[in-house]
Coordinates of C-alpha atoms in Angstrom, one line a residue:
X1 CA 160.2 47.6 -180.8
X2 CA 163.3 49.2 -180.1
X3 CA 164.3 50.0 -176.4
X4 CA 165.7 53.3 -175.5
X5 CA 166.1 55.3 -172.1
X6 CA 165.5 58.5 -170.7
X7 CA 168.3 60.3 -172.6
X8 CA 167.8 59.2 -176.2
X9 CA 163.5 59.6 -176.3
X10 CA 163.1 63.5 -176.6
X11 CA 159.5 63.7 -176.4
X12 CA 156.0 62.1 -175.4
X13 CA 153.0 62.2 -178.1
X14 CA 149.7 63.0 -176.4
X15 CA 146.8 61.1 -178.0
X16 CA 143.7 62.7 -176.3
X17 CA 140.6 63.3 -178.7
X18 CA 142.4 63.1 -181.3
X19 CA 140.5 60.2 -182.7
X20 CA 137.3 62.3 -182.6
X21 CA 138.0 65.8 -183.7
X22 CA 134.2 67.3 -183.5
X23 CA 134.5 66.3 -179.8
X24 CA 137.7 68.3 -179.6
X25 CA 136.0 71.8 -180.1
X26 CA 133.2 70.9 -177.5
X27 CA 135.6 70.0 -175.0
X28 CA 138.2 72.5 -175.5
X29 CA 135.3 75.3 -175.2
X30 CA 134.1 73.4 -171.8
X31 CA 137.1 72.9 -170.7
X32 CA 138.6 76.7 -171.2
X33 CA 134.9 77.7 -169.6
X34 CA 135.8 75.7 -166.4
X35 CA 139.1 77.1 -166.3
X36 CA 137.9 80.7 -165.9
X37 CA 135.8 80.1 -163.4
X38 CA 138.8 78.0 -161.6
X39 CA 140.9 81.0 -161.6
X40 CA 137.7 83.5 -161.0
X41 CA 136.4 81.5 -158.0
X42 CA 139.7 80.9 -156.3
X43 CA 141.6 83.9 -156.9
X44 CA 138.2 85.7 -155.5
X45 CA 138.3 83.3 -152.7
X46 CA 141.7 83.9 -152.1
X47 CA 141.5 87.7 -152.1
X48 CA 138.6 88.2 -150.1
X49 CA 140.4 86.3 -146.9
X50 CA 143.5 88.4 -147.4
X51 CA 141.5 91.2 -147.5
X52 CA 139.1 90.7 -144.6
X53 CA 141.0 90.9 -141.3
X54 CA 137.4 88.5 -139.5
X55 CA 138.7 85.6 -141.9
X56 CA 142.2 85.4 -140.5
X57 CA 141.5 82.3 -138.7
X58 CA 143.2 79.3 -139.0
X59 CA 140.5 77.5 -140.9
X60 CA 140.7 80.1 -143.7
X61 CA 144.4 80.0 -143.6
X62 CA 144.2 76.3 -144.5
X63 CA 141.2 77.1 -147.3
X64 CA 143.6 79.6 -148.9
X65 CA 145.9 77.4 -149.4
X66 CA 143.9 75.0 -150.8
X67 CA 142.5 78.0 -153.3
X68 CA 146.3 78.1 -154.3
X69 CA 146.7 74.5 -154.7
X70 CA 143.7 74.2 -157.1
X71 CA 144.8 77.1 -159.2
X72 CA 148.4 75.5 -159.6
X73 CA 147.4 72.3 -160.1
X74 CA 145.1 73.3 -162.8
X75 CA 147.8 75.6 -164.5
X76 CA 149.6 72.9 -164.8
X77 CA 147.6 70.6 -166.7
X78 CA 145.2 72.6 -168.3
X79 CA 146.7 74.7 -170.8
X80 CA 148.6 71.8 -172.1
X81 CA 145.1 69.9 -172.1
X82 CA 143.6 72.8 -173.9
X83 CA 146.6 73.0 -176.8
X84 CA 146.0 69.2 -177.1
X85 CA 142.6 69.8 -177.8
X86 CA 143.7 72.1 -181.0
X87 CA 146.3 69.8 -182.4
X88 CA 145.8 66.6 -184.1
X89 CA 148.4 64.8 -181.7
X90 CA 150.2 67.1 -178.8
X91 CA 154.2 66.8 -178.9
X92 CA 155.7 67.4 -175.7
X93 CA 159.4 67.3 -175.0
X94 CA 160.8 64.7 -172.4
X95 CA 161.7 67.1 -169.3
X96 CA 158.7 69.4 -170.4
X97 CA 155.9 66.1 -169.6
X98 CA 158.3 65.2 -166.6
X99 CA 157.8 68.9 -165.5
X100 CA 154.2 68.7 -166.0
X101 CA 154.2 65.1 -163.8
X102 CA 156.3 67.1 -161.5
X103 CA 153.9 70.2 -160.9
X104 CA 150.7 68.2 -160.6
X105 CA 151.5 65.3 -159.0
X106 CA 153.1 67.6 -156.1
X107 CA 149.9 70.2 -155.8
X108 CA 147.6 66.7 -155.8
X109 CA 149.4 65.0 -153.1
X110 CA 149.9 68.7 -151.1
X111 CA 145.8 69.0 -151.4
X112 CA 145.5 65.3 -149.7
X113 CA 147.3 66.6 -147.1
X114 CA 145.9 69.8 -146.5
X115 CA 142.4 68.2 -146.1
X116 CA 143.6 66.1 -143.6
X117 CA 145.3 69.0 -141.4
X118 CA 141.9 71.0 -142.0
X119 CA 140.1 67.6 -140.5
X120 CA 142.0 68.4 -137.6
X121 CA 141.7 71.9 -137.5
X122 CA 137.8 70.9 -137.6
X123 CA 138.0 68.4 -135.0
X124 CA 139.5 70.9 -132.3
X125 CA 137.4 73.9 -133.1
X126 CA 134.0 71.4 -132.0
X127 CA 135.5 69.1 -129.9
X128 CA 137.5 71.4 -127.7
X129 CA 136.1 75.7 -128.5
X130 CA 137.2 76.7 -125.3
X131 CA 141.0 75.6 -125.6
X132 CA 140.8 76.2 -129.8
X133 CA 142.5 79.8 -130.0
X134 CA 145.5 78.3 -127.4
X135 CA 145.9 74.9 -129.6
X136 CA 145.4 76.1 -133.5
X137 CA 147.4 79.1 -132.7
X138 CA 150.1 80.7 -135.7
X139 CA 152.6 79.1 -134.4
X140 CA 150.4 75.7 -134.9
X141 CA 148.8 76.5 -138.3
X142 CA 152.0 77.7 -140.0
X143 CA 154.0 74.7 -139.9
X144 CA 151.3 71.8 -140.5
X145 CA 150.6 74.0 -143.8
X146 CA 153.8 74.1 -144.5
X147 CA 154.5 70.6 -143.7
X148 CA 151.7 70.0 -146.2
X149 CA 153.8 71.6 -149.1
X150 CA 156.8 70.2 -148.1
X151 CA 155.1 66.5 -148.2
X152 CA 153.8 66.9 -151.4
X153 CA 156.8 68.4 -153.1
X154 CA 159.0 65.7 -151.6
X155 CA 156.4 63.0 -152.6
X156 CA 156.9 64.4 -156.4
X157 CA 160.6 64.4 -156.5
X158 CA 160.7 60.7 -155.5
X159 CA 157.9 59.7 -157.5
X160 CA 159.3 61.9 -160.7
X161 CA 162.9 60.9 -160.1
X162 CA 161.9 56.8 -160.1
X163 CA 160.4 57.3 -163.2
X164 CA 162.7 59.5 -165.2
X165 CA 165.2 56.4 -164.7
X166 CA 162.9 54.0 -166.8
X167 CA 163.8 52.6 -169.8
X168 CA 161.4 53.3 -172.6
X169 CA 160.2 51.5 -175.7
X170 CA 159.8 53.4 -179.0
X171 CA 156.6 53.3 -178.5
X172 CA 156.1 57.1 -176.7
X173 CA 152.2 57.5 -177.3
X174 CA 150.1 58.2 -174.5
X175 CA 146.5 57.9 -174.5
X176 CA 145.5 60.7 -172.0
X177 CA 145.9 64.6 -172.3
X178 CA 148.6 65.1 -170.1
X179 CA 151.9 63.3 -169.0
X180 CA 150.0 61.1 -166.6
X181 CA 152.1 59.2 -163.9
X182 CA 150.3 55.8 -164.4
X183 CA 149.8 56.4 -168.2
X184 CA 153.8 57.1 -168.9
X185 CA 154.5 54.1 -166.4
X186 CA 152.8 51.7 -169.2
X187 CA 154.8 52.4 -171.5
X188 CA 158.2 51.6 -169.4
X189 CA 159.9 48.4 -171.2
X190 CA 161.8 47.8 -167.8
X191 CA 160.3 46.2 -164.3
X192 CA 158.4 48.7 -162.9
X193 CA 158.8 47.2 -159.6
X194 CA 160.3 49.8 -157.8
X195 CA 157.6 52.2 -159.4
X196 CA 154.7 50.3 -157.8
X197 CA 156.5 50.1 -154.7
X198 CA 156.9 54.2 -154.6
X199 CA 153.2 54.3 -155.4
X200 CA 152.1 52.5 -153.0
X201 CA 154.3 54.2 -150.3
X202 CA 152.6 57.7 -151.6
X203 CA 149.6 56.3 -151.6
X204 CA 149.8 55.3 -147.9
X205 CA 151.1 58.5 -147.0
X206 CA 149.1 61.4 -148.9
X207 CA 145.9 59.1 -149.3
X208 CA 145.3 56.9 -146.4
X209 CA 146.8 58.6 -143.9
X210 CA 145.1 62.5 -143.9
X211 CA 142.0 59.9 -144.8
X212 CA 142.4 57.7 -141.4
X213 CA 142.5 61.5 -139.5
X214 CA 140.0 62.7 -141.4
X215 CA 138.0 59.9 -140.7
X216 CA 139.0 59.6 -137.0
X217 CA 138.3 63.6 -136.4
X218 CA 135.0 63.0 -137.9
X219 CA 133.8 60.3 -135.6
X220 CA 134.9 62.9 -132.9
X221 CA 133.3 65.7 -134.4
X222 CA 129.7 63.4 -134.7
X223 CA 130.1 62.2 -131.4
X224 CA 130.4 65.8 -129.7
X225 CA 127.4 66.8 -132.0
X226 CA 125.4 64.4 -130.9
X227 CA 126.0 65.0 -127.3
X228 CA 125.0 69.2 -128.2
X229 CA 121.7 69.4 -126.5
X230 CA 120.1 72.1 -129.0
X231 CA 118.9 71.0 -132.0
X232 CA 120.2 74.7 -133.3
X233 CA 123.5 74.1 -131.8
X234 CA 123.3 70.5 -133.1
X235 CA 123.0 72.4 -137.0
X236 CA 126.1 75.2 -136.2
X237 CA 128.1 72.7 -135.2
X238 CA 127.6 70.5 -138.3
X239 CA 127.5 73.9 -140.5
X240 CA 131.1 74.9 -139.6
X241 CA 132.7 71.6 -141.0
X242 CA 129.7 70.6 -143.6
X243 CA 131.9 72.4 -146.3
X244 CA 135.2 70.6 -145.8
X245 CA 133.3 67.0 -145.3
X246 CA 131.4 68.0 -148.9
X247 CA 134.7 68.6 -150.7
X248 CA 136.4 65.6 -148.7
X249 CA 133.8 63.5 -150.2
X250 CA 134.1 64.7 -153.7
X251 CA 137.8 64.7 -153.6
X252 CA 138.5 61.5 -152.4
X253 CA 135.6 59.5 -153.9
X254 CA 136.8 60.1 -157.5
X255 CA 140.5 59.6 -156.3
X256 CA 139.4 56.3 -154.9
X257 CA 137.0 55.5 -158.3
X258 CA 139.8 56.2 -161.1
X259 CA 143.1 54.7 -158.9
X260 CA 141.6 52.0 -156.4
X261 CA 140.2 49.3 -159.4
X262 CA 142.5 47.4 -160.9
X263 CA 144.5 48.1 -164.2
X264 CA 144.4 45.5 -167.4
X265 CA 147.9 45.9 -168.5
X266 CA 146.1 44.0 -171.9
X267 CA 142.5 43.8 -173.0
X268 CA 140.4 44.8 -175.8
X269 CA 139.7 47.8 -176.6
X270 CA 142.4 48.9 -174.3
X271 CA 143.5 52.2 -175.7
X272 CA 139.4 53.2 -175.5
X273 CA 139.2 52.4 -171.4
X274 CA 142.5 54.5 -171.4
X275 CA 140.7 57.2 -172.9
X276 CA 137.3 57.0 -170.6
X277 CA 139.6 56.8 -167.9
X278 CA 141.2 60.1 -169.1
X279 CA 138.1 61.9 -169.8
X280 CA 137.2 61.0 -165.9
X281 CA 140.4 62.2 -165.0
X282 CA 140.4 65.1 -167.1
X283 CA 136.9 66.3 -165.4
X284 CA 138.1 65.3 -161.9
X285 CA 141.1 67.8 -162.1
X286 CA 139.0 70.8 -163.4
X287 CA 135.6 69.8 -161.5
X288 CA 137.0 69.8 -158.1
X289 CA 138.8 72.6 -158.2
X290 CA 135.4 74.8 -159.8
X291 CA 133.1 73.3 -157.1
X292 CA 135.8 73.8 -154.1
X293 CA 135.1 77.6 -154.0
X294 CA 131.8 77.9 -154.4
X295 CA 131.0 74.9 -151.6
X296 CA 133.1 77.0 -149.1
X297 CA 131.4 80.1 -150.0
X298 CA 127.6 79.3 -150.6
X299 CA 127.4 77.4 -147.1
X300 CA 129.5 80.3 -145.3
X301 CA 128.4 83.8 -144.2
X302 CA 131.2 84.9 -143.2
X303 CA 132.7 84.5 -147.0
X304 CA 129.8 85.7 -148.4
X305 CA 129.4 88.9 -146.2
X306 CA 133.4 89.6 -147.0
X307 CA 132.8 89.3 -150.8
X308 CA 129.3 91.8 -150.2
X309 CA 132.1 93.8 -148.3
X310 CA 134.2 93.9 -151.4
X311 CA 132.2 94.3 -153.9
X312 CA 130.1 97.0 -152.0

């Protein structure tokens, strides 16, 4: 096939479902479903600890952040999932799939990061109450939010700058449903060293590292529970960081299932396992985000008695 490079190919053709159009209409209704409630649940979420002077904490400063990051990384992806779901094959322009890459690689590797600093945020409120308002004070919270952001969006540029200086074949299909990092790097015709490289340096600093303190602040935080006396002080303890651990676990188990096994660049059947691999992607960047608000707010009283406030 013919080779050409960033400034000749104009666009990207998204493959999707398109080899199975009655599954199209089911997803694109499930898919649109999830959405709503995406944008319902967090904006709600989001809302309601604006609104409620008791939530101004620092824990549910981080959490509306993390309400924001799901609704952007969603908006994203998902519309352009849901117009691939009506078309036979989705064109998108060049600089608009490198856009996309941009938007939702950046809000995915802020999330990572924000878990991590609300790990920490956990670990101080149980490990040390008495000294928590003096350490997690504004002038504390604020910046390692916004040194969340600023990771991420760095993160993105490199990661979207290395590959937007790939050479392409004519080959610009893409089995997923949208412009994928590791789905446009397969079709690169040039060494993709430096790529892999990048990766792995984002992976070490968005993935394992908020994962070593979350780990870390959770041996902490057992530790100190288990040395609570009460059994009923034993279960608030655990109750005040039993949301964040749930959505830790969902979060970076399926982070760790689709990108920690190993890729066949060749195989049979390849361009099916790219398209199971897409569906699992596709439900782990709208399933997260739908679950993450209603964790925090079913196992928390305080949410729940400022939405009753609201509502009331």
């Amino acid at each position: 096939m013919e080779r050409t490079n960033d400034s000749t190919l104009t666009e990207f053709v998204l493959v999707g479902l398109s080899a199975h159009p009655k599954l199209q209409t089911v997803f694109f209704v499930l898919v649109l479903w999830m959405y709503l409630i995406i944008l319902l649940g967090n904006g709600v979420l989001i809302s309601v600890i604006i609104y409620d002077s008791h939530l101004h904490t620092p824990m549910y400063f981080f959490l509306c952040n993390l309400s924001f990051v799901d609704i952007c990384y969603t908006s994203s992806s998902v519309p352009l999932i849901l117009d691939n779901f009506l078309t036979v094959r989705k064109r998108v322009s060049f600089s608009g799939c490198m856009l996309q890459m941009f938007l939702s690689f950046a809000m995915g590797a802020t999330e990572c990061v924000l878990l991590g600093m609300m790990a920490l945020d956990r670990y101080v409120a149980i490990c040390y109450p008495l000294r928590y308002p003096v350490i997690m004070s504004k002038n504390t919270y604020v910046p390692m939010a916004v040194g969340s952001w600023a990771i991420g969006l760095v993160d993105s540029v490199v990661q979207t700058s290395l590959a937007m200086q790939l050479l392409f074949c004519a080959n610009n299909v893409i089995n997923h449903f949208v412009c994928e990092i590791l789905a446009i790097l397969k079709l690169a015709c040039a060494d993709i060293s430096i790529n892999v490289i990048g990766m792995a340096g984002s992976n070490l600093i968005v993935l394992v590292i908020p994962l070593l303190v979350i780990s870390i602040s959770y041996i902490f935080i057992a530790t100190t529970i288990l040395r609570i006396p009460s059994t009923e002080g034993k279960r608030k303890a655990f109750s005040t960081c039993s949301a964040h651990l749930t959505v830790v676990i969902i979060f970076y188990g399926t982070i760790f299932f689709m990108y920690a096994k190993p890729k066949s660049k060749s195989s049979v059947g390849a361009d099916n396992q790219d398209i199971i691999e897409a569906l699992i992607s596709l439900f782990y960047g709208v399933m997260t985000p739908m679950l993450n608000p209603l964790i925090y707010s079913l196992r928390n009283k305080d949410v729940k008695a400022a939405v009753k406030n609201i509502t009331g």
